[in-house]
Amino acid sequence: MSKVKYQGNKKISFVISLKYLDSESKMRLLTDEGNFQTLKLLVAADIGQVNLDKQLVNHDERVIPYLTGSRLPILEVYPGKFLFSPNSAARLLLASVITEENESAVDQWLDWEAACLLPSVFPYLNALNGHGKVDDSLVQEVRNLVAHMDKELAGKNTLSGSQLTVADVAVWSTLYPALSGKFALKDWEVSFTNVKTWFSDLSSRSEFQRAVKEVCAGDTSQLKSSLASQPAPLRVPEAVSSKQQVQKQTSKQKEDTQAAPEKVVASPEEVSSATEAWLTGIQHCTKPMKRVHPVLPEKGRRNILITSALPYVNNVPHLGNIIGCVLSADVFSRYCRLRNYNSVYICGTDEYGTATETKAIAEGLTPQQICDKYSALHRDIYKWFNIDFDYFGRTTTSQQTEIAQDIFWQLHKKGFISQNSVEQLHCEKCDSFDDARGDQCDGCGKLINAIDLIQPKCKLCRNPPIVRSSEHLFLDLPKVEPKLQEHLDAAFKTGTWTNNAKVFYVWFDAPIGYISITANYTEHWQHWWKNPDNVQMYNFLGKDNVPFHSVIFPATLLGADDNYTVVKHMSATEYLNYEDGKFSKSRDTGVFGDQARDTGIPADIYRFYLLYVRPETQDSSFSWDDFLLKNNSELLNNLGNFINRALMFVSNSFGGTIQPMDLNSDDYNLLALVNRELHTYIDNMETTRIRDSIRNILSISRLGNQFMQENKPWVLVKGTDTDRKRAGSVVSLAANLACLLSVLLQPYMPEVSATIQRQLNVPDTCNVVYQDLVCHLSPGHKIGQPSPLFQKIEASTIAELKKRFAGQGPPPSNKLKGRKGGDAAPGSAVSPEDTERIQAEVTKQSNKADKFTIDAEVKVLLDLKKKLTEATGQTATAPGGGKQKGNKQGKQPASQGEMKVIANSRTVDSAEVDRLTALVAEQGNKVREVKTSKADKSVVDREVVMLLDLKKQLALAQGMDPDAAVGGGKKKGKKK
C-alpha cells in the first residue's frame, strides 16, 4: 500500500513567510461563520503574537482564483500565497515562539488528528447539528479515539510531553465541540480523566478562551451552517485509532521508500478541476501571439516594459553580474511571452563616466574605441548565454543626449535643480579630477566621499591628488519628495518590490539610458515611456543599484512632470559570491562571462544553476561541488531521466505513437498535483520569485518519475492486452507531462526546451503557459527521436575547473619577512610628520563605533597599525600583536594566495568524491537552514564544524589541500 502524505501536517520550512511575522504586513485569515477549525489559527496566532486580518466569507464563496471551491479556513501568508491546511498554518504562526523539542511526536499527533480524529469528529458533529442524533457506531468511534488519547496522556501535561505545541492546539480545537456544550460525549469526563485534565488546562488559558468566543461565543450550535457547507475531511484507507498506526500508514519504513514513493492526495475540488481541464481545456487554450518588431503597447492587453540594469561597458561581466540583472530579466521576459503579454525587453551598455576615460588611457585607446570593444564583448557573452533582448543598445547615442537634456531642462524650469560647490580630488600632474572610488565601500556598502579616502592616489600617475572645490548641479530631492513619496506608497502597495529595493542615494543620467535605448529601438518610444496608465515597468537589478532606480530615477521622471512611465515593480538580487570569496578579475578568481563558454559546459546548465541559487533574499554562492550535484541529481537523474524514459518507451514499445489514454482516479489525482505545482509556478513568476518557480518544474518531473515507478509500464507492456493498453496510457500521459515541462522550462533553459519539443514533435501552439495541464499530444500523434538531454559531470572535471578558476587568492601580505626587530624596511623611511599623522589616524579610527561599518573600520585600523609599525621601525607582527596561529617559530608562513600541493600519486576515487560532494552540499544546506532560522550559536557552530570537516575530506579525496578547501585565512563572520 502506498503511503499517504497529508499535505501540510509535516513540519515545513517557511523562510519567506516567517519574515512576514516580523513585519508590519498582516496575514489574512479567510474563514466562514462558525468554522470550528478556525480555532486552530486563532489560538496559534494569539500565542505566537501574530496579528491576523480576519475576513469572513460566505460558505460557498470562491476565495481562491484557481479553485472552483475552497475548504475553509485558509491563511493567506502574503498576497497570492495560501496555506490550505489549518495545521500547517497553525504551525507557522507558532514557529517564532515555540521550538519543538520532540518533533517526531508532534508529527505523529498531527497525522493522527488529520487522518483519524477530524474525519470522525466532523460527521459526528454534522449528524448532531443536522438531525439531533448520531449512529452509535460513530459515537463509539469518537470515544475510541479519545480513549487512545487518554492512554497516551498518562503522566504527561501535553501530548508531546511537557511542552505545549501545535499538536495540542490542533487536537484541542477539533475536540472542543465534541467535549463541551450540547454535543459533548456523554460521561467523557468520568471515563477519560487524563484527557479531562489536559482539556481543562488548555480551556482555562486566555488564548483558547478568546478563540472560542470569536468563533462561536461558547455555543457549539452556531457551528451548524459551516459544518453543512464544508466538505468532509478525507479518511485514511483503513480504520485506525492510534497515532502509531497512522504513522505506519503515513510514513513508510526507510527500506520501502524507494519501492513505494510517497503519494500525496489532492482535494476533490482540485481533482475535479484537473479532470475538466484535461478533457476540455485544449479548447480554451489561446495560441501564441506573433510578435512583430517594433513591439508597441496595445489597448486591452497587458503591456509590460522590462529593463535590466545597464552593465558598465568597461568591464567583463562575471556570473554574479549576469544573474543579478540580464539573466533574471530574460527569464521574466520569456515568461511574459509565454503568457501572451505584450512585453518588450530593453537593455544596453552604460558608456559614460570618467571610468571609461581612465580605462581607455590604461589600454592606449580612445574612449570610443574602448566602448566599441567592450560593448561587442558584452553582446557576445549575452548571446552565448541565450539572453533574448528585444533590443540591446548603447548610451553613447544622440538620443541619449537629446532626452537627458530635455529632462534636465524640464527639472530646471520647475526649480528642481540646485547649484552647490563640492570638494573633489584633483590630480595636478594629470590636470584632472580623479575618478576616485569613493561612492560606496565594496566591503560594507557604506556611502563615503572620495575626499575621506586615506592616502588616495591618482589612477593614472599614482601621485597623491589634492582637494579642490568645484561647482556642481544637483537634483533637489527634498522638493521632489512629495511626488516621490506618493508614487512609492502606491508602488509598494500594488507593485512587486523585493525587500532589498527600498533605500536611497543619488544618480541622474545613467537610467535615462533605458529611455534613449528604447528610442533607438523605435521612433515611437514615447508609447512606452510616456504611457503610465497602460504600461507596467519592471526593473531587474542588483542590490547595489537599488538606490538609483528606486529614488533618483523615479524622482527625476516625476519632477520632469512629462507623463513618464515610472517603475512600479522592482526585483533586486543580493550578491552572488564565488565559492568562499568574491569574484575578482584582478586575481583571476571566479568564472567570467567570456570564460564560461570555454569550460565545455552548455550555457543552459549555467543558466539553470545560476537561477537555482539566485540570491533573492540573501547572498548566495556559486559552488562547483554544488554545481556538479545539481546537474547530476536534479537535471540528469530527475528531469532528464523522466523525459527520456517516457519518450524512449513511447518510441520503442509503441512505434513512437501516442496511445489512447484511459485515465483512472490515480491518474486524475496526478493531474491535480501537477496543476497545484503549475499554479504556484505562475504565482511565483508573476511576483518575480524566479528561483521558486524552477523548483515547481523539478517537482512536476519528480511526480512524473513517481508515476512511472508506481505503474511500471515496462512490466505492463509484457502482460495481457489490458495491461498493454494501460502501459500505453501511462507513457502517453507521461509524454504530455514532458510537453508541459518543455514549455515551463523555456524561460530557464531555452535550448533544452527546444530539444525536448523537437523530440516530442510538438506543435507551436503548445507554447503558451495555460493555467492547467491540458492534453496537447492526442492519440495518434507521432513523436520524434528521443535522446538523452543531459550528461553527467565527473568529479575530476570539477576538480580541474576549481583549480583553473581559483585564481591567485587574496593579495599577498605586505608584512616584512626575515627582518630583525628594530630594522627598518629598505626604502621605507618615514618622516616624523608622517609618523605623527598615521598615529593620529590610528587614534581616530580606534574611536569609531558605527556598528554598520565596524568590519570595514577594523580593516582600516589594522592596516594603519601595520603602517605605524613600519614607520616606527618595529617588528611587523600579526594583527593583535601575537604570533600567527599554527606558525612555528623560525618558519615562514605561506602567503594566503598560495595553494599547497599535497603529494598524491593515487588515482582519484570518483565514487568517493561523488559521495562526499553530495554530503558537502547537504550539510551546506543544513548550515544555511540553521542560520536562516536563527538557531542557537552552539547549533550553528556544530553544523559549521561538520561542514568544514566534510570539505576537508572532499579535498583530500580530490588530491587537494584540505586547509585551502575550507577557506584558509578567511575571517570568521566577515560577510562577503
mmCIF file with all atom_site columns, C-alpha atoms in Angstrom, residues 650 654-659 732 735 757-763 776-784:
data_model
loop_
_atom_site.group_PDB
_atom_site.id
_atom_site.type_symbol
_atom_site.label_atom_id
_atom_site.label_alt_id
_atom_site.label_comp_id
_atom_site.label_asym_id
_atom_site.label_entity_id
_atom_site.label_seq_id
_atom_site.pdbx_PDB_ins_code
_atom_site.Cartn_x
_atom_site.Cartn_y
_atom_site.Cartn_z
_atom_site.occupancy
_atom_site.B_iso_or_equiv
_atom_site.pdbx_formal_charge
_atom_site.auth_seq_id
_atom_site.auth_comp_id
_atom_site.auth_asym_id
_atom_site.auth_atom_id
_atom_site.pdbx_PDB_model_num
ATOM 1  C CA . VAL A 1 650 ? 6.728  5.537  -26.490 1.00 0.00 ? 650 VAL A CA 1
ATOM 2  C CA . PHE A 1 654 ? 4.534  1.872  -29.366 1.00 0.00 ? 654 PHE A CA 1
ATOM 3  C CA . GLY A 1 655 ? 6.315  2.875  -32.557 1.00 0.00 ? 655 GLY A CA 1
ATOM 4  C CA . GLY A 1 656 ? 6.636  6.497  -31.458 1.00 0.00 ? 656 GLY A CA 1
ATOM 5  C CA . THR A 1 657 ? 2.844  6.942  -31.441 1.00 0.00 ? 657 THR A CA 1
ATOM 6  C CA . ILE A 1 658 ? 0.830  8.443  -28.586 1.00 0.00 ? 658 ILE A CA 1
ATOM 7  C CA . GLN A 1 659 ? -1.733 5.880  -27.394 1.00 0.00 ? 659 GLN A CA 1
ATOM 8  C CA . SER A 1 732 ? 1.312  8.780  -23.242 1.00 0.00 ? 732 SER A CA 1
ATOM 9  C CA . ALA A 1 735 ? 4.718  12.339 -22.676 1.00 0.00 ? 735 ALA A CA 1
ATOM 10 C CA . GLN A 1 757 ? 9.979  19.853 -28.227 1.00 0.00 ? 757 GLN A CA 1
ATOM 11 C CA . ARG A 1 758 ? 11.890 18.516 -31.228 1.00 0.00 ? 758 ARG A CA 1
ATOM 12 C CA . GLN A 1 759 ? 11.926 15.062 -29.637 1.00 0.00 ? 759 GLN A CA 1
ATOM 13 C CA . LEU A 1 760 ? 8.198  15.352 -28.946 1.00 0.00 ? 760 LEU A CA 1
ATOM 14 C CA . ASN A 1 761 ? 7.497  16.842 -32.376 1.00 0.00 ? 761 ASN A CA 1
ATOM 15 C CA . VAL A 1 762 ? 5.031  19.174 -30.656 1.00 0.00 ? 762 VAL A CA 1
ATOM 16 C CA . PRO A 1 763 ? 3.064  21.882 -32.460 1.00 0.00 ? 763 PRO A CA 1
ATOM 17 C CA . HIS A 1 776 ? -1.503 18.695 -26.280 1.00 0.00 ? 776 HIS A CA 1
ATOM 18 C CA . LEU A 1 777 ? -0.373 15.289 -27.535 1.00 0.00 ? 777 LEU A CA 1
ATOM 19 C CA . SER A 1 778 ? -3.531 13.441 -28.542 1.00 0.00 ? 778 SER A CA 1
ATOM 20 C CA . PRO A 1 779 ? -3.712 9.744  -29.540 1.00 0.00 ? 779 PRO A CA 1
ATOM 21 C CA . GLY A 1 780 ? -2.101 9.125  -32.921 1.00 0.00 ? 780 GLY A CA 1
ATOM 22 C CA . HIS A 1 781 ? 0.483  11.923 -32.555 1.00 0.00 ? 781 HIS A CA 1
ATOM 23 C CA . LYS A 1 782 ? 3.924  10.884 -33.785 1.00 0.00 ? 782 LYS A CA 1
ATOM 24 C CA . ILE A 1 783 ? 6.870  11.926 -31.636 1.00 0.00 ? 783 ILE A CA 1
ATOM 25 C CA . GLY A 1 784 ? 10.424 12.462 -32.900 1.00 0.00 ? 784 GLY A CA 1
#
